[in-house]
Amino acid sequence: DQQVKQNSPSLSVQEGRISILNCDYTNSMFDYFLWYKKYPAEGPTFLISISSIKDKNEDGRFTVFLNKSAKHLSLHIVPSQPGDSAVYFCAASYTGTASKLTFGTGTRLQVTL
Amino acid sequence: DSGVTQTPKHLITATGQRVTLRCSPRSGDLSVYWYQQSLDQGLQFLIQYYNGEERAKGNILERFSAQQFPDLHSELNLSSLELGDSALYFCASSVVGSSTEAFFGQGTRLTVV
């Protein structure tokens, strides 16, 4: 049972444009959501997070939006840069469960020149 | 550099063998998590330790075990290895056991031949 889903395995965006990565979840108990970026041969790197009490969190070029009613979150990268090319994982957890993260399968973002 | 150190980076071993993967968490982090990433899959949670005690268990096989030592480093033991155990094994650490971002090591790539 895939509780966190990233339905787009890949995405290609031109440099300077907006990248939108999507994530859906099924477990309504999730109350904390994170995005990780992963380069080849490296571990995932924390990017940005959002608590379920918010619907938006912004950090520089990265903004995460949370729609609890739709059980959907998205990561916006504006403007996209070639260095953003990586695999992006959505993850979720909920308090009271020792905070283990449930990951999606990832979306490979390619930012082209 | 996330501050989480995993050794070895690569490991090649034969079926039926036993290996030990080691993880040193970031200084001050009490929680250690182990994740498995098989080819083209998301990260699957295996097990979490918090200050030396097992805190949560995921889909960890009975052939796998882990422990966290008094100095907070952790080891993941994989025994009776099968071809399907070939994967990237990531360790992550976080400050406390509640919802928060976890910081990942670079992973150990295990190849079972």
CSV table of C-alpha atoms in Angstrom, one decimal:
chain,number,residue,atom,x,y,z
A,1,ASP,CA,0.0,0.0,0.0
A,2,GLN,CA,1.7,3.1,-1.2
A,3,GLN,CA,0.7,5.8,1.2
A,4,VAL,CA,2.7,8.6,-0.4
A,5,LYS,CA,2.5,8.7,-4.2
A,6,GLN,CA,4.4,10.7,-6.8
A,7,ASN,CA,2.7,9.8,-10.0
A,8,SER,CA,5.1,11.6,-12.3
A,9,PRO,CA,8.4,9.7,-12.6
A,10,SER,CA,10.0,12.5,-14.5
A,11,LEU,CA,9.7,16.1,-15.4
A,12,SER,CA,11.6,18.3,-17.8
A,13,VAL,CA,11.6,22.1,-17.4
A,14,GLN,CA,13.5,24.9,-19.1
A,15,GLU,CA,15.9,27.0,-17.1
A,16,GLY,CA,14.2,30.0,-15.7
A,17,ARG,CA,10.7,28.5,-15.8
A,18,ILE,CA,8.7,27.1,-12.9
A,19,SER,CA,9.0,23.5,-11.9
A,20,ILE,CA,6.0,21.9,-10.1
A,21,LEU,CA,6.4,18.6,-8.5
A,22,ASN,CA,3.3,16.9,-7.1
A,23,CYS,CA,2.7,14.4,-4.3
A,24,ASP,CA,-0.5,12.7,-3.0
A,25,TYR,CA,-1.0,10.9,0.2
A,26,THR,CA,-3.7,8.6,1.5
A,27,ASN,CA,-3.1,8.5,5.3
A,28,SER,CA,-5.0,11.3,6.9
A,29,MET,CA,-2.9,11.0,10.0
A,30,PHE,CA,0.1,12.4,8.3
A,31,ASP,CA,0.7,15.9,9.8
A,32,TYR,CA,4.2,16.7,8.6
A,33,PHE,CA,5.5,16.7,5.1
A,34,LEU,CA,9.0,17.1,3.7
A,35,TRP,CA,10.7,17.3,0.3
A,36,TYR,CA,14.1,15.8,-0.2
A,37,LYS,CA,16.4,16.2,-3.2
A,38,LYS,CA,18.8,13.5,-4.2
A,39,TYR,CA,21.7,13.6,-6.5
A,40,PRO,CA,23.3,10.4,-7.9
A,41,ALA,CA,25.6,8.6,-5.5
A,42,GLU,CA,24.5,10.9,-2.6
A,43,GLY,CA,22.0,10.6,0.2
A,44,PRO,CA,18.8,12.5,0.1
A,45,THR,CA,19.1,16.1,1.2
A,46,PHE,CA,16.4,17.9,3.1
A,47,LEU,CA,14.9,20.7,1.1
A,48,ILE,CA,11.8,22.1,2.7
A,49,SER,CA,9.0,21.0,5.0
A,50,ILE,CA,5.5,21.9,6.0
A,51,SER,CA,3.3,21.2,9.0
A,52,SER,CA,-0.3,20.4,8.5
A,53,ILE,CA,-1.4,23.5,10.4
A,54,LYS,CA,-0.1,25.5,7.4
A,55,ASP,CA,-1.0,25.5,3.7
A,56,LYS,CA,2.2,27.2,2.4
A,57,ASN,CA,5.8,27.4,3.3
A,58,GLU,CA,8.4,29.3,1.4
A,59,ASP,CA,12.2,29.2,1.4
A,60,GLY,CA,13.9,31.2,-1.3
A,61,ARG,CA,13.1,29.7,-4.7
A,62,PHE,CA,11.3,26.8,-3.1
A,63,THR,CA,7.6,26.8,-2.0
A,64,VAL,CA,5.6,23.9,-0.7
A,65,PHE,CA,1.8,24.0,-0.9
A,66,LEU,CA,-0.4,21.7,1.1
A,67,ASN,CA,-4.0,21.0,0.4
A,68,LYS,CA,-5.3,18.8,3.2
A,69,SER,CA,-8.7,18.3,1.9
A,70,ALA,CA,-7.3,16.9,-1.3
A,71,LYS,CA,-4.4,15.1,0.5
A,72,HIS,CA,-2.1,16.8,-2.0
A,73,LEU,CA,1.1,18.7,-1.8
A,74,SER,CA,3.3,20.3,-4.4
A,75,LEU,CA,6.8,21.8,-4.6
A,76,HIS,CA,7.3,24.8,-6.7
A,77,ILE,CA,10.8,25.8,-7.8
A,78,VAL,CA,11.0,29.3,-9.3
A,79,PRO,CA,13.1,30.0,-11.3
A,80,SER,CA,14.4,26.6,-12.1
A,81,GLN,CA,18.2,26.2,-12.5
A,82,PRO,CA,20.3,23.5,-14.1
A,83,GLY,CA,21.6,22.6,-10.6
A,84,ASP,CA,18.1,21.7,-9.6
A,85,SER,CA,18.3,18.6,-11.8
A,86,ALA,CA,17.9,15.7,-9.3
A,87,VAL,CA,15.4,13.3,-8.0
A,88,TYR,CA,12.9,14.8,-5.6
A,89,PHE,CA,11.2,12.7,-3.0
A,90,CYS,CA,8.1,13.7,-1.1
A,91,ALA,CA,7.9,12.3,2.5
A,92,ALA,CA,5.4,12.3,5.3
A,93,SER,CA,5.2,11.5,8.9
A,94,TYR,CA,2.9,11.9,11.9
A,95,THR,CA,3.6,12.7,15.5
A,96,GLY,CA,3.3,9.9,18.0
A,97,THR,CA,4.9,7.4,15.7
A,98,ALA,CA,8.5,8.0,16.3
A,99,SER,CA,8.5,10.2,13.2
A,100,LYS,CA,9.5,7.6,10.6
A,101,LEU,CA,9.3,9.0,7.2
A,102,THR,CA,7.1,7.4,4.5
A,103,PHE,CA,8.6,8.3,1.1
A,104,GLY,CA,7.1,8.5,-2.4
A,105,THR,CA,9.0,6.9,-5.3
A,106,GLY,CA,10.5,10.2,-6.5
A,107,THR,CA,10.3,12.4,-9.5
A,108,ARG,CA,13.3,13.0,-11.6
A,109,LEU,CA,13.6,16.7,-12.6
A,110,GLN,CA,15.6,17.7,-15.5
A,111,VAL,CA,16.2,21.4,-16.0
A,112,THR,CA,17.3,22.1,-19.5
A,113,LEU,CA,19.2,25.1,-20.9
B,1,ASP,CA,28.0,17.1,4.1
B,2,SER,CA,25.0,16.1,6.2
B,3,GLY,CA,27.2,15.0,9.2
B,4,VAL,CA,25.9,11.4,9.0
B,5,THR,CA,28.7,9.0,8.1
B,6,GLN,CA,28.1,5.6,6.7
B,7,THR,CA,30.6,2.8,6.0
B,8,PRO,CA,31.4,1.2,3.8
B,9,LYS,CA,30.3,3.0,0.7
B,10,HIS,CA,30.2,-0.1,-1.4
B,11,LEU,CA,30.0,-3.7,-0.5
B,12,ILE,CA,30.0,-6.8,-2.8
B,13,THR,CA,29.3,-10.1,-1.3
B,14,ALA,CA,27.9,-13.5,-2.2
B,15,THR,CA,24.5,-15.0,-1.5
B,16,GLY,CA,24.2,-16.6,2.0
B,17,GLN,CA,26.8,-14.3,3.5
B,18,ARG,CA,26.4,-11.8,6.4
B,19,VAL,CA,27.4,-8.1,6.3
B,20,THR,CA,27.3,-5.3,8.8
B,21,LEU,CA,26.7,-1.7,7.8
B,22,ARG,CA,27.7,1.1,10.1
B,23,CYS,CA,26.3,4.5,10.7
B,24,SER,CA,27.5,7.4,12.8
B,25,PRO,CA,24.8,10.0,13.3
B,26,ARG,CA,25.2,13.8,13.4
B,27,SER,CA,26.7,15.1,16.7
B,28,GLY,CA,23.8,15.5,19.2
B,29,ASP,CA,21.3,13.4,17.2
B,30,LEU,CA,19.7,10.7,19.3
B,31,SER,CA,17.5,9.1,16.6
B,32,VAL,CA,18.9,6.8,13.9
B,33,TYR,CA,16.8,5.5,11.1
B,34,TRP,CA,17.6,2.8,8.4
B,35,TYR,CA,16.1,2.9,5.0
B,36,GLN,CA,16.4,0.6,2.0
B,37,GLN,CA,16.2,1.8,-1.6
B,38,SER,CA,15.9,-0.9,-4.2
B,39,LEU,CA,16.3,-0.1,-7.9
B,40,ASP,CA,13.8,2.6,-9.0
B,41,GLN,CA,12.0,2.4,-5.7
B,42,GLY,CA,11.4,4.9,-3.0
B,43,LEU,CA,13.1,4.7,0.3
B,44,GLN,CA,11.5,2.0,2.5
B,45,PHE,CA,11.7,2.5,6.2
B,46,LEU,CA,13.4,-0.5,8.0
B,47,ILE,CA,13.9,0.5,11.6
B,48,GLN,CA,14.5,3.3,14.0
B,49,TYR,CA,16.5,3.6,17.2
B,50,TYR,CA,16.3,6.4,19.7
B,51,ASN,CA,18.9,6.7,22.4
B,52,GLY,CA,19.8,3.1,22.2
B,53,GLU,CA,16.3,1.7,22.2
B,54,GLU,CA,14.3,0.4,19.3
B,55,ARG,CA,11.6,2.9,18.6
B,56,ALA,CA,9.8,1.8,15.4
B,57,LYS,CA,10.0,-1.0,13.0
B,58,GLY,CA,9.0,-1.1,9.3
B,59,ASN,CA,9.1,-3.9,6.8
B,60,ILE,CA,12.4,-5.2,8.0
B,61,LEU,CA,13.1,-8.9,7.2
B,62,GLU,CA,13.8,-11.3,10.1
B,63,ARG,CA,17.2,-11.9,8.5
B,64,PHE,CA,18.0,-8.2,9.2
B,65,SER,CA,18.7,-6.7,12.6
B,66,ALA,CA,20.1,-3.5,14.0
B,67,GLN,CA,21.3,-1.9,17.1
B,68,GLN,CA,22.4,1.4,18.5
B,69,PHE,CA,25.3,1.5,20.8
B,70,PRO,CA,26.0,3.8,23.8
B,71,ASP,CA,28.0,6.2,21.7
B,72,LEU,CA,24.9,6.4,19.5
B,73,HIS,CA,26.4,4.8,16.4
B,74,SER,CA,24.3,2.2,14.8
B,75,GLU,CA,24.9,-1.0,12.9
B,76,LEU,CA,22.6,-2.8,10.5
B,77,ASN,CA,23.2,-6.5,10.2
B,78,LEU,CA,22.1,-8.4,7.1
B,79,SER,CA,22.4,-12.2,7.1
B,80,SER,CA,21.7,-15.1,4.7
B,81,LEU,CA,21.9,-12.6,1.9
B,82,GLU,CA,19.8,-13.0,-1.2
B,83,LEU,CA,20.2,-11.4,-4.6
B,84,GLY,CA,17.1,-9.3,-3.9
B,85,ASP,CA,18.8,-7.7,-1.0
B,86,SER,CA,21.0,-5.7,-3.4
B,87,ALA,CA,20.1,-2.1,-2.7
B,88,LEU,CA,21.2,1.2,-1.3
B,89,TYR,CA,21.0,1.3,2.4
B,90,PHE,CA,20.7,4.7,4.0
B,91,CYS,CA,21.1,5.8,7.5
B,92,ALA,CA,19.5,9.0,8.7
B,93,SER,CA,19.6,10.8,12.0
B,94,SER,CA,17.5,13.5,13.7
B,95,VAL,CA,17.6,15.4,17.0
B,96,VAL,CA,14.6,13.9,18.6
B,97,GLY,CA,12.0,11.2,17.8
B,98,SER,CA,9.2,13.5,16.9
B,99,SER,CA,8.4,14.9,13.5
B,100,THR,CA,11.3,16.7,12.1
B,101,GLU,CA,13.6,16.5,9.2
B,102,ALA,CA,16.1,13.7,9.2
B,103,PHE,CA,19.6,14.0,7.7
B,104,PHE,CA,20.8,11.3,5.5
B,105,GLY,CA,24.2,9.7,5.0
B,106,GLN,CA,25.6,8.9,1.6
B,107,GLY,CA,24.4,5.3,1.8
B,108,THR,CA,26.0,1.9,1.4
B,109,ARG,CA,25.5,0.3,-1.9
B,110,LEU,CA,25.2,-3.5,-1.3
B,111,THR,CA,25.6,-5.8,-4.2
B,112,VAL,CA,24.8,-9.5,-3.6
B,113,VAL,CA,26.2,-11.8,-6.3
